[in-house]
Coordinates of C-alpha atoms in Angstrom, one line a residue:
M246 CA -61.2 -95.3 22.3
N247 CA -65.0 -94.8 22.2
F248 CA -67.0 -97.9 21.4
N249 CA -70.5 -98.0 20.0
P250 CA -73.3 -100.0 21.7
S251 CA -72.8 -103.1 19.6
Q252 CA -69.1 -103.1 20.2
K253 CA -69.6 -102.7 24.0
Q254 CA -72.1 -105.6 23.9
A255 CA -69.5 -107.8 22.3
I256 CA -66.6 -106.7 24.6
T257 CA -68.6 -107.4 27.7
H258 CA -69.9 -110.8 26.6
T259 CA -68.6 -113.2 29.3
T260 CA -69.5 -116.9 29.0
G261 CA -71.2 -119.2 26.5
P262 CA -71.0 -119.1 22.7
C263 CA -71.1 -115.8 20.9
L264 CA -71.2 -115.0 17.2
V265 CA -70.1 -111.5 16.3
L266 CA -71.0 -110.5 12.7
A267 CA -68.3 -107.9 12.0
G268 CA -68.7 -106.1 8.6
P269 CA -65.8 -104.4 6.8
G270 CA -64.1 -101.6 8.9
S271 CA -66.3 -102.3 11.9
G272 CA -63.4 -102.5 14.5
K273 CA -63.3 -106.2 15.1
T274 CA -59.6 -106.2 16.1
A275 CA -60.3 -103.5 18.7
V276 CA -63.3 -105.5 20.0
I277 CA -61.2 -108.8 20.4
T278 CA -58.3 -107.1 22.2
K279 CA -60.6 -105.1 24.5
R280 CA -62.7 -108.1 25.3
T281 CA -59.4 -110.0 26.2
E282 CA -58.6 -107.2 28.7
Y283 CA -62.2 -107.2 30.0
L284 CA -62.1 -110.9 30.8
I285 CA -58.9 -110.5 32.8
T286 CA -59.6 -107.2 34.6
R287 CA -63.4 -107.5 35.2
C288 CA -64.1 -111.3 35.1
Q289 CA -60.9 -112.4 36.9
V290 CA -60.0 -114.9 34.1
R291 CA -56.4 -115.9 34.3
P292 CA -54.5 -114.7 31.1
H293 CA -53.1 -118.2 30.3
Q294 CA -56.7 -119.5 30.0
I295 CA -57.4 -117.2 27.0
L296 CA -56.7 -118.3 23.5
V297 CA -57.0 -115.9 20.5
V298 CA -56.8 -117.7 17.1
T299 CA -56.4 -116.2 13.7
F300 CA -55.3 -117.3 10.3
T301 CA -51.9 -115.6 9.6
K302 CA -48.8 -115.1 11.7
A303 CA -48.9 -111.3 10.8
A304 CA -52.5 -111.0 12.1
A305 CA -51.7 -112.9 15.3
G306 CA -48.7 -110.6 15.8
E307 CA -50.7 -107.5 15.3
M308 CA -53.4 -108.7 17.7
R309 CA -50.7 -109.4 20.4
T310 CA -49.1 -106.0 19.8
R311 CA -52.4 -104.2 20.1
F312 CA -53.2 -106.0 23.3
E313 CA -49.8 -105.3 24.9
Q314 CA -50.1 -101.6 23.9
M315 CA -53.6 -101.4 25.4
T316 CA -52.5 -103.1 28.7
S317 CA -48.9 -101.8 29.0
Q318 CA -47.8 -105.4 28.9
K319 CA -49.3 -106.1 32.3
Y320 CA -50.9 -109.4 31.4
P321 CA -48.4 -111.8 29.8
G322 CA -49.7 -115.3 29.2
V323 CA -52.5 -114.8 26.8
S324 CA -52.0 -117.1 23.8
F325 CA -52.2 -115.4 20.4
G326 CA -51.5 -117.7 17.4
T327 CA -52.6 -119.2 14.1
F328 CA -54.5 -122.5 14.0
H329 CA -51.3 -124.2 12.9
A330 CA -49.2 -122.7 15.7
V331 CA -51.7 -123.5 18.4
F332 CA -52.4 -127.1 17.1
F333 CA -48.6 -127.8 16.7
T334 CA -48.1 -126.8 20.4
I335 CA -50.6 -129.5 21.3
L336 CA -48.8 -132.1 19.1
K337 CA -45.4 -131.1 20.6
H338 CA -46.7 -131.9 24.1
A339 CA -48.2 -135.2 22.9
Y340 CA -45.7 -136.6 20.4
H341 CA -42.5 -134.5 21.2
Y342 CA -42.4 -133.1 17.7
T343 CA -39.9 -130.3 16.9
A344 CA -39.8 -127.8 14.1
S345 CA -37.5 -130.2 12.2
N346 CA -40.4 -132.6 11.8
I347 CA -42.3 -130.0 9.6
A348 CA -41.4 -130.5 6.0
R349 CA -40.1 -127.4 4.4
E350 CA -41.8 -126.2 1.2
E351 CA -38.7 -126.9 -1.0
V352 CA -38.5 -130.4 0.4
K353 CA -42.1 -131.1 -0.5
Y354 CA -41.7 -129.7 -4.0
Q355 CA -38.4 -131.6 -4.6
F356 CA -40.0 -134.9 -3.6
M357 CA -43.1 -134.2 -5.7
R358 CA -40.9 -133.6 -8.7
E359 CA -39.2 -136.9 -8.0
I360 CA -42.5 -138.7 -7.9
I361 CA -43.5 -137.1 -11.3
A362 CA -40.1 -138.0 -12.9
R363 CA -40.1 -141.6 -11.5
N364 CA -43.6 -142.3 -12.8
K365 CA -43.0 -140.5 -16.1
F366 CA -46.3 -138.5 -15.8
A367 CA -47.0 -136.5 -18.9
C368 CA -46.9 -132.8 -18.1
E369 CA -45.6 -129.8 -20.0
D370 CA -44.6 -127.8 -16.9
E371 CA -43.2 -130.1 -14.1
S372 CA -43.1 -127.3 -11.5
E373 CA -46.7 -126.3 -12.3
F374 CA -47.9 -129.9 -12.1
A375 CA -46.1 -130.4 -8.7
H376 CA -47.8 -127.3 -7.4
H377 CA -51.2 -128.6 -8.5
M378 CA -50.6 -132.0 -6.9
L379 CA -49.5 -130.5 -3.5
N380 CA -52.6 -128.2 -3.6
E381 CA -54.9 -131.2 -4.4
I382 CA -53.4 -133.2 -1.4
S383 CA -53.9 -130.2 0.8
V384 CA -57.6 -129.8 -0.2
L385 CA -58.1 -133.6 0.3
K386 CA -56.7 -133.5 3.9
N387 CA -58.6 -130.4 4.9
S388 CA -61.9 -131.7 3.5
G389 CA -61.7 -134.9 5.6
T390 CA -62.6 -136.9 2.5
E391 CA -61.2 -140.4 1.9
V392 CA -58.8 -140.6 -1.0
Q393 CA -61.0 -143.1 -2.9
N394 CA -63.9 -140.6 -2.8
Y395 CA -61.9 -137.6 -3.9
Y396 CA -62.1 -136.4 -7.5
P397 CA -59.0 -134.5 -8.5
V398 CA -59.1 -131.5 -10.8
H399 CA -55.7 -131.6 -12.5
C400 CA -55.2 -135.3 -13.3
G401 CA -57.0 -138.7 -13.4
K402 CA -58.1 -140.4 -10.2
E403 CA -55.5 -143.3 -10.5
I404 CA -52.6 -140.9 -11.0
F405 CA -53.7 -138.8 -8.0
R406 CA -54.1 -141.9 -5.7
Q407 CA -50.6 -143.1 -6.7
V408 CA -49.1 -139.6 -6.0
F409 CA -51.0 -139.4 -2.7
A410 CA -49.8 -142.8 -1.5
E411 CA -46.1 -142.2 -2.5
Y412 CA -46.2 -138.7 -0.9
G413 CA -47.6 -140.2 2.4
R414 CA -44.9 -143.0 2.4
Y415 CA -42.2 -140.5 2.0
M416 CA -43.4 -138.3 4.8
H417 CA -43.8 -141.3 7.1
D418 CA -40.4 -142.8 6.3
N419 CA -38.7 -139.5 6.9
C420 CA -40.6 -138.7 10.1
L421 CA -42.1 -135.6 8.5
I422 CA -45.5 -133.9 8.6
D423 CA -46.8 -131.0 6.6
F424 CA -49.0 -128.1 7.7
D425 CA -52.2 -130.0 6.9
D426 CA -51.1 -133.0 8.9
I427 CA -50.9 -130.7 11.9
L428 CA -54.6 -130.1 11.7
V429 CA -55.4 -133.8 10.9
Y430 CA -53.3 -135.2 13.7
T431 CA -54.6 -132.7 16.3
K432 CA -58.2 -133.6 15.6
E433 CA -57.4 -137.3 15.8
L434 CA -55.5 -136.8 19.1
L435 CA -58.3 -134.8 20.8
E436 CA -60.9 -137.3 19.5
Q437 CA -59.0 -140.4 20.7
R438 CA -57.5 -139.2 24.0
A439 CA -60.1 -138.0 26.5
D440 CA -57.3 -137.1 29.1
V441 CA -55.5 -134.9 26.6
R442 CA -58.7 -133.3 25.5
A443 CA -59.7 -132.5 29.0
A444 CA -56.3 -131.0 29.8
W445 CA -56.4 -128.6 26.9
Q446 CA -60.0 -127.7 27.5
Q447 CA -59.0 -126.6 31.0
K448 CA -56.0 -124.7 29.7
F449 CA -58.0 -122.8 27.1
A450 CA -61.2 -122.0 28.9
Y451 CA -62.0 -119.0 26.7
I452 CA -61.4 -119.2 23.0
M453 CA -61.7 -116.4 20.5
V454 CA -61.5 -116.9 16.7
D455 CA -60.9 -114.0 14.4
E456 CA -61.9 -114.1 10.6
F457 CA -64.3 -117.0 11.5
Q458 CA -65.7 -117.0 8.0
D459 CA -62.4 -118.4 6.7
I460 CA -62.5 -121.5 8.9
N461 CA -62.7 -125.0 7.2
S462 CA -64.4 -128.1 8.5
L463 CA -61.3 -129.6 10.0
Q464 CA -60.4 -126.5 11.9
Y465 CA -64.0 -126.0 13.1
Q466 CA -64.3 -129.6 14.3
T467 CA -61.0 -129.3 16.2
I468 CA -61.9 -126.0 17.8
R469 CA -65.3 -127.5 18.9
L470 CA -63.3 -130.4 20.6
L471 CA -61.2 -127.8 22.5
C472 CA -64.3 -125.9 23.7
G473 CA -65.7 -128.6 25.8
K474 CA -69.0 -128.4 27.6
A475 CA -68.6 -124.7 28.5
D476 CA -68.8 -123.7 24.8
N477 CA -66.9 -120.5 25.6
L478 CA -66.3 -119.8 21.9
F479 CA -66.3 -116.2 20.7
A480 CA -66.4 -116.3 16.9
V481 CA -65.8 -113.0 15.0
G482 CA -66.2 -112.7 11.3
D483 CA -68.3 -111.8 8.3
D484 CA -70.0 -114.4 6.2
D485 CA -70.2 -111.8 3.4
Q486 CA -66.3 -112.0 3.2
S487 CA -66.0 -115.7 3.0
I488 CA -63.9 -116.1 -0.2
Y489 CA -61.7 -119.1 0.3
R490 CA -63.8 -122.0 -0.8
F491 CA -60.9 -123.4 -2.7
R492 CA -59.1 -123.9 0.7
G493 CA -62.2 -125.6 2.2
S494 CA -63.7 -122.5 3.8
K495 CA -67.5 -122.3 3.5
P496 CA -69.9 -119.7 4.8
E497 CA -72.2 -122.5 5.8
L498 CA -70.0 -123.2 8.8
M499 CA -70.6 -119.7 10.1
L500 CA -74.3 -119.7 9.1
N501 CA -74.9 -123.0 11.0
F502 CA -73.1 -121.7 14.1
P503 CA -76.3 -120.8 16.0
K504 CA -77.6 -124.4 15.3
D505 CA -74.4 -126.0 16.4
F506 CA -74.4 -123.8 19.6
P507 CA -78.1 -123.4 20.5
K508 CA -77.4 -120.8 23.2
T509 CA -75.4 -118.5 20.9
Q510 CA -75.7 -114.8 21.4
V511 CA -75.5 -113.1 17.9
I512 CA -74.1 -109.5 17.9
H513 CA -74.0 -107.3 14.8
L514 CA -71.1 -104.8 14.4
S515 CA -72.9 -102.8 11.7
V516 CA -71.1 -99.5 11.5
N517 CA -68.4 -99.3 8.8
Y518 CA -65.7 -96.8 9.9
R519 CA -63.6 -97.3 6.8
C520 CA -65.6 -96.6 3.6
P521 CA -67.5 -93.5 2.3
K522 CA -71.3 -93.7 2.5
E523 CA -71.8 -94.2 -1.3
V524 CA -69.3 -97.1 -1.3
V525 CA -71.1 -98.8 1.6
Y526 CA -74.4 -98.3 -0.3
R527 CA -73.2 -99.7 -3.6
A528 CA -71.4 -102.7 -1.9
G529 CA -74.6 -103.3 0.1
K530 CA -76.7 -103.4 -3.0
L531 CA -74.4 -106.0 -4.5
I532 CA -74.1 -108.3 -1.5
R533 CA -77.8 -108.3 -0.8
C534 CA -78.2 -110.2 -4.1
N535 CA -76.8 -113.3 -2.3
K536 CA -79.4 -115.5 -0.7
N537 CA -77.1 -117.7 1.5
R538 CA -76.2 -115.1 4.2
F539 CA -77.1 -113.4 7.5
D540 CA -79.2 -110.4 6.8
K541 CA -77.5 -107.2 7.9
Q542 CA -77.9 -103.4 7.6
I543 CA -74.5 -101.8 7.4
E544 CA -74.2 -98.1 8.0
S545 CA -71.3 -95.8 7.2
A546 CA -69.6 -93.4 9.6
G547 CA -67.7 -92.1 6.5
M548 CA -68.1 -89.0 4.4
D549 CA -70.7 -88.1 1.8
G550 CA -69.8 -87.1 -1.7
T551 CA -68.9 -88.6 -5.1
A552 CA -66.7 -91.4 -3.8
F553 CA -67.9 -94.0 -6.4
R554 CA -67.3 -93.8 -10.2
T555 CA -67.7 -96.1 -13.1
A556 CA -66.5 -96.1 -16.7
K557 CA -66.8 -98.3 -19.8
F558 CA -64.0 -98.6 -22.3
E559 CA -63.8 -100.2 -25.8
T560 CA -60.7 -102.2 -25.1
I561 CA -58.4 -103.3 -22.3
Q562 CA -55.7 -101.1 -23.9
E563 CA -57.9 -98.0 -23.5
E564 CA -58.9 -99.1 -19.9
N565 CA -55.2 -99.5 -18.9
K566 CA -54.3 -96.1 -20.3
A567 CA -57.2 -94.5 -18.4
L568 CA -56.1 -96.2 -15.2
V569 CA -52.6 -94.9 -15.6
E570 CA -53.9 -91.4 -16.2
L571 CA -56.1 -91.6 -13.1
I572 CA -53.1 -92.7 -11.0
R573 CA -51.0 -89.8 -12.4
C574 CA -53.8 -87.4 -11.7
K575 CA -54.2 -88.5 -8.1
V576 CA -50.5 -88.2 -7.5
E577 CA -50.6 -84.6 -8.8
Q578 CA -53.4 -84.0 -6.2
G579 CA -51.1 -85.3 -3.4
V580 CA -52.2 -88.9 -3.1
R581 CA -49.2 -91.3 -2.5
Y582 CA -48.7 -94.3 -4.8
G583 CA -48.9 -96.5 -1.7
Q584 CA -52.5 -95.4 -1.0
M585 CA -53.7 -96.7 -4.4
A586 CA -54.6 -100.3 -5.4
V587 CA -55.7 -101.9 -8.6
L588 CA -57.6 -105.2 -7.9
Y589 CA -58.1 -108.1 -10.3
R590 CA -59.9 -111.4 -10.1
T591 CA -57.0 -113.6 -11.1
N592 CA -53.2 -113.1 -11.1
T593 CA -53.0 -113.7 -14.8
Q594 CA -55.1 -110.6 -15.7
P595 CA -52.8 -107.7 -14.7
G596 CA -50.0 -108.5 -17.2
P597 CA -51.0 -105.8 -19.8
F598 CA -51.6 -103.3 -17.0
I599 CA -48.2 -104.0 -15.5
A600 CA -46.6 -103.5 -18.9
K601 CA -48.3 -100.1 -19.1
L602 CA -47.1 -99.2 -15.6
M603 CA -43.5 -100.1 -16.7
E604 CA -43.9 -98.1 -19.9
Y605 CA -44.7 -94.9 -17.8
N606 CA -42.1 -95.9 -15.1
L607 CA -44.7 -95.9 -12.3
P608 CA -43.7 -97.8 -9.2
F609 CA -45.8 -100.8 -8.3
R610 CA -45.8 -103.9 -6.0
T611 CA -47.5 -107.2 -6.2
K612 CA -48.4 -109.4 -3.2
E613 CA -48.4 -112.5 -5.3
R614 CA -46.1 -113.5 -8.2
I615 CA -47.6 -112.2 -11.4
P616 CA -47.1 -114.9 -14.1
N617 CA -45.0 -113.8 -17.1
L618 CA -47.1 -114.7 -20.1
Y619 CA -43.9 -115.1 -22.2
E620 CA -42.5 -117.7 -19.8
H621 CA -45.6 -119.9 -20.2
W622 CA -44.8 -123.3 -21.8
I623 CA -47.1 -122.4 -24.8
A624 CA -45.1 -119.2 -25.4
Q625 CA -41.9 -121.2 -25.1
D626 CA -43.2 -123.5 -27.9
M627 CA -44.0 -120.5 -30.1
K628 CA -40.5 -119.0 -29.5
A629 CA -38.8 -122.3 -30.3
Y630 CA -40.7 -122.4 -33.6
F631 CA -39.6 -118.8 -34.3
R632 CA -36.0 -119.5 -33.5
L633 CA -35.9 -122.5 -35.8
A634 CA -37.6 -120.4 -38.5
L635 CA -34.8 -117.8 -38.0
G636 CA -32.1 -120.4 -38.6
S637 CA -31.5 -122.0 -35.2
R638 CA -30.4 -125.6 -35.4
E639 CA -30.1 -126.1 -31.6
R640 CA -31.1 -129.6 -30.5
Q641 CA -33.1 -128.2 -27.5
D642 CA -35.3 -126.2 -29.9
F643 CA -36.1 -129.3 -32.0
L644 CA -36.7 -131.4 -28.9
R645 CA -39.2 -128.9 -27.7
I646 CA -41.5 -128.8 -30.8
M647 CA -40.8 -132.0 -32.8
N648 CA -43.9 -133.7 -31.4
R649 CA -46.1 -130.6 -30.9
P650 CA -48.1 -131.7 -32.8
K651 CA -47.4 -135.4 -32.8
R652 CA -44.9 -136.4 -35.5
Y653 CA -43.8 -139.6 -33.9
I654 CA -40.1 -138.5 -33.9
S655 CA -37.9 -140.1 -31.3
R656 CA -35.3 -138.3 -29.1
E657 CA -32.7 -140.8 -30.4
S658 CA -32.9 -139.3 -33.8
L659 CA -31.4 -136.0 -32.4
S660 CA -28.1 -137.3 -31.2
M661 CA -26.1 -134.3 -32.4
R662 CA -26.2 -130.9 -30.7
E663 CA -26.8 -129.0 -34.0
L664 CA -29.0 -130.6 -36.5
S665 CA -28.9 -131.1 -40.3
F666 CA -32.3 -131.7 -41.9
E667 CA -30.6 -134.1 -44.4
E668 CA -29.1 -136.2 -41.7
W669 CA -32.3 -136.2 -39.7
Q670 CA -34.3 -137.5 -42.7
D671 CA -31.6 -140.0 -43.4
F672 CA -32.1 -141.4 -39.9
Y673 CA -35.6 -142.4 -40.9
K674 CA -34.9 -143.8 -44.4
E675 CA -36.4 -147.1 -43.2
Q676 CA -39.5 -145.1 -42.1
P677 CA -40.2 -142.8 -45.0
W678 CA -43.5 -141.6 -43.6
I679 CA -41.6 -140.0 -40.7
A680 CA -39.0 -138.6 -43.0
E681 CA -41.8 -136.9 -44.9
R682 CA -43.0 -135.2 -41.7
I683 CA -39.5 -133.9 -41.1
E684 CA -39.5 -132.5 -44.7
Q685 CA -42.9 -130.9 -44.0
L686 CA -41.5 -129.3 -40.8
Q687 CA -38.6 -127.9 -42.8
Y688 CA -41.1 -126.4 -45.3
D689 CA -43.3 -125.0 -42.4
L690 CA -40.2 -123.2 -40.9
Q691 CA -39.4 -121.6 -44.3
V692 CA -43.0 -120.3 -44.4
L693 CA -42.8 -118.9 -40.9
N694 CA -39.6 -117.0 -41.8
R695 CA -41.5 -115.0 -44.5
I696 CA -44.5 -113.8 -42.6
T697 CA -45.4 -111.6 -39.6
P698 CA -45.4 -113.0 -36.0
F699 CA -49.2 -112.8 -35.9
A700 CA -49.6 -114.7 -39.1
A701 CA -46.8 -117.1 -38.0
I702 CA -48.7 -118.1 -34.9
N703 CA -51.9 -118.5 -36.9
Y704 CA -50.0 -120.8 -39.3
I705 CA -48.6 -122.9 -36.4
R706 CA -52.1 -123.2 -35.0
K707 CA -54.1 -124.0 -38.1
A708 CA -51.7 -125.3 -40.8
V709 CA -49.1 -127.1 -38.6
G710 CA -51.8 -128.4 -36.2
Y711 CA -50.9 -126.9 -32.8
D712 CA -54.5 -126.3 -31.8
E713 CA -55.2 -130.0 -32.3
Y714 CA -52.2 -130.8 -30.1
L715 CA -53.5 -128.5 -27.3
T716 CA -56.9 -130.2 -27.6
D717 CA -55.3 -133.6 -27.2
Y718 CA -53.1 -132.4 -24.3
A719 CA -56.1 -130.9 -22.4
L720 CA -58.1 -134.2 -22.9
S721 CA -55.2 -136.3 -21.5
R722 CA -54.7 -133.9 -18.5
Q723 CA -58.5 -133.5 -17.9
I724 CA -58.3 -129.7 -18.0
P725 CA -60.4 -127.3 -20.0
V726 CA -58.9 -126.7 -23.4
N727 CA -60.4 -123.2 -23.5
E728 CA -57.8 -122.1 -20.9
L729 CA -55.0 -123.1 -23.1
F730 CA -56.5 -121.4 -26.2
E731 CA -57.0 -118.2 -24.2
T732 CA -53.3 -118.2 -23.2
L733 CA -52.4 -118.7 -26.9
D734 CA -54.8 -116.1 -28.0
E735 CA -53.2 -113.6 -25.6
I736 CA -49.7 -114.5 -26.9
Q737 CA -50.9 -114.1 -30.5
E738 CA -52.5 -110.7 -29.7
S739 CA -49.2 -109.4 -28.2
T740 CA -47.5 -109.9 -31.7
K741 CA -49.9 -107.6 -33.6
E742 CA -47.7 -104.5 -33.6
Y743 CA -44.5 -106.3 -34.7
K744 CA -43.6 -107.0 -38.4
Q745 CA -40.7 -109.4 -37.9
L746 CA -40.2 -112.5 -35.7
E747 CA -37.0 -111.0 -34.3
A748 CA -38.7 -107.8 -33.2
W749 CA -41.3 -109.7 -31.1
M750 CA -38.7 -112.1 -29.7
R751 CA -36.6 -109.1 -28.6
F752 CA -39.7 -107.5 -27.0
T753 CA -40.4 -110.7 -24.9
Q754 CA -36.8 -110.8 -23.7
E755 CA -36.8 -107.1 -22.8
Y756 CA -40.2 -107.4 -21.1
T757 CA -39.0 -110.4 -19.1
E758 CA -35.8 -108.7 -17.9
K759 CA -37.7 -105.5 -17.0
L760 CA -40.2 -107.5 -15.0
K761 CA -37.4 -109.1 -13.1
Q762 CA -35.9 -105.7 -12.4
E763 CA -39.2 -104.4 -11.2
Q764 CA -39.7 -107.4 -8.9
R765 CA -36.2 -106.7 -7.4
R766 CA -37.0 -103.0 -7.1
Q767 CA -40.2 -103.8 -5.2
Q768 CA -38.1 -104.9 -2.2
E769 CA -36.6 -101.4 -2.0
Q770 CA -39.7 -99.2 -2.7
T771 CA -42.0 -98.3 0.1
D772 CA -44.3 -96.0 -1.9
S773 CA -45.8 -98.0 -4.8
I774 CA -49.1 -98.9 -6.3
S775 CA -50.5 -102.2 -5.1
V776 CA -51.5 -104.6 -7.9
L777 CA -53.4 -107.4 -6.2
T778 CA -56.0 -110.1 -6.7
L779 CA -59.3 -109.7 -4.9
H780 CA -58.3 -112.6 -2.7
A781 CA -55.0 -110.9 -1.8
S782 CA -56.7 -107.6 -1.0
K783 CA -58.7 -109.0 1.9
G784 CA -57.8 -107.3 5.2
L785 CA -56.2 -104.3 3.5
E786 CA -57.4 -100.8 2.9
Y787 CA -56.4 -98.0 0.5
D788 CA -57.5 -94.4 -0.2
I789 CA -58.2 -95.1 -3.9
V790 CA -59.3 -98.5 -5.1
M791 CA -59.7 -99.4 -8.8
I792 CA -61.4 -102.6 -10.0
P793 CA -61.1 -103.0 -13.8
D794 CA -62.5 -105.8 -16.1
V795 CA -65.8 -106.1 -14.4
N796 CA -67.1 -108.3 -17.3
E797 CA -68.8 -111.6 -17.6
G798 CA -66.2 -114.4 -17.5
M799 CA -63.7 -112.1 -15.6
I800 CA -65.7 -111.3 -12.5
P801 CA -67.7 -113.4 -12.0
Y802 CA -65.0 -115.8 -13.2
K803 CA -66.0 -118.1 -16.1
K804 CA -65.6 -121.2 -13.9
A805 CA -68.4 -120.0 -11.5
V806 CA -71.4 -122.0 -12.7
L807 CA -73.2 -123.2 -9.6
E808 CA -75.2 -120.8 -7.4
A809 CA -72.8 -121.3 -4.5
E810 CA -69.8 -120.4 -6.8
L811 CA -71.6 -117.3 -8.1
E812 CA -72.3 -116.1 -4.6
E813 CA -68.6 -116.5 -3.7
E814 CA -67.7 -114.4 -6.7
R815 CA -70.1 -111.7 -5.5
R816 CA -68.5 -111.9 -2.1
M817 CA -65.1 -111.4 -3.7
M818 CA -66.3 -108.3 -5.5
Y819 CA -67.8 -107.1 -2.2
V820 CA -64.4 -107.5 -0.4
G821 CA -62.7 -105.5 -3.2
M822 CA -65.2 -102.7 -3.1
T823 CA -64.9 -102.3 0.7
R824 CA -61.1 -101.8 0.6
A825 CA -61.8 -98.2 -0.4
K826 CA -61.4 -95.5 2.2
K827 CA -62.0 -92.5 0.0
E828 CA -62.8 -93.4 -3.6
L829 CA -63.8 -96.5 -5.6
F830 CA -63.4 -96.7 -9.4
V831 CA -65.0 -99.6 -11.2
S832 CA -64.7 -100.2 -15.0
C833 CA -65.5 -102.7 -17.7
V834 CA -64.6 -103.1 -21.4
Q835 CA -66.7 -103.9 -24.5
S836 CA -64.2 -106.1 -26.3
I837 CA -61.3 -108.4 -25.5
R838 CA -58.9 -109.5 -28.3
G839 CA -61.5 -108.3 -30.9
K840 CA -64.4 -110.3 -29.4
K841 CA -67.4 -108.5 -27.9
V842 CA -67.9 -109.0 -24.2
E843 CA -70.7 -108.1 -21.8
P844 CA -70.5 -106.1 -18.5
S845 CA -70.7 -108.4 -15.5
C846 CA -74.0 -109.1 -13.9
F847 CA -72.5 -107.4 -10.9
W848 CA -72.2 -104.2 -12.9
K849 CA -75.9 -103.9 -13.0
E850 CA -76.3 -104.8 -9.3
I851 CA -74.0 -102.0 -8.0
L852 CA -75.5 -99.3 -10.2

């Protein structure tokens, strides 16, 4: 392989700290593996003294394979691993941990659900709440913040502290640690035991970290402890691709590297071997709008030509139809499905597009689980109302909606499996004001039975008071009520083309079943369109990349308010754009669910 001057400079760096700013498609993996070989063959470094750290098991495996192919497996002993794997090795030697001490995901979730049930925390979706709590605990541990100084996002402070304490007691009593504990305990060990620290510093005399922009404070501090006085740290990454702030990654850690290591040599890998020239130019225009970054001049070794196109559509429905037509056109031109990707900001956005793909029977795959809108607890509420309006007298349907909104009806009043409204009202003969509410519910269900699904949801929201219920629920959970309203708006929008409640209910069942079939089929298909979030697209590349919905509130996402958050959104867009090897198609819409929307501020920055 021929290396350019900057790549050669990085490969032949020997001792002391080095920061390699490696832009998209700049050959950083080749540089790391070649430098590993260079240290062994030219600098007489023993293989077991070299540690190469990255963030995923797949990336570490790929790096090891590339190195072994390059050297014909002549130099066993080089350590390639993730932060967790490397740090767990250190803990195994110190505390004799085994894999059985690491809590499996299902064990963590099961215990979190037990905590929620035992404390009777109010939540509509127990699994979702458990997921949020485990994420909050992970963020807390990785930030190094004390629990009393942590402000949770998904619940009140007292509830979170209680959950955190019970979770910690369970892990301790069962001799278990989670993946975040691996990082926390390794840092504490290296800080407190000088002998252990010295032994591992001698063992790993040369440390290379890939994707350095993704490092969090805890990982960074632990790596610095491993470096020792020699500071032989070779950090490779791109601050412009730092997009995991929610995991604790911050570009500031990379930007401050030359200050933390004053003798740092900074090397720019500034040739993009992946993207066409126009894509590099447009992506460069975008990312230069960020202020908190290293200044770079990225060049393209790619082709000239019309590799970048944009389009505006009136609605998301029109946009989705155009995307499908573009995909079909490319297939006719000989492009494989597997060489095309459609990238979204969040995993809730692609639902309508996936429905369109299924309508045209086009193969697709998702890296993340795409939430089914009709399995959301709000959709389940609407369907329960509809079933009751259609004549269901199932106890579970009444239990679901009897206090949504609050009617002060108790579960004890529903002792029978199938309900009679007369018996139900009779149960409350001593509390006639509740009996009146049951009578009103009976009337509301009769109204729903006579109107269209769209009008029915509107009636539930306004006349029955479901919007007020959502507002109270959001307030109690300390979450933005607008997110709940947007979900309900989308559910209501999906009913527009149906005249009867049964027809819409049948559609949701068929859609859910077809989605499950598609997810099963994904395991068998090798050639399929990738439908990904911008986060999930990082590290991947495709001939054709499409980024739809480049609108204010979508990308940048509506929650991005602070300047640092807006810059991260811009970096996400930059990552998405630079996945394209041949063509990039960017689009926006002019209205969503009948409301006018504006093109993203990024739209103007790339034009």
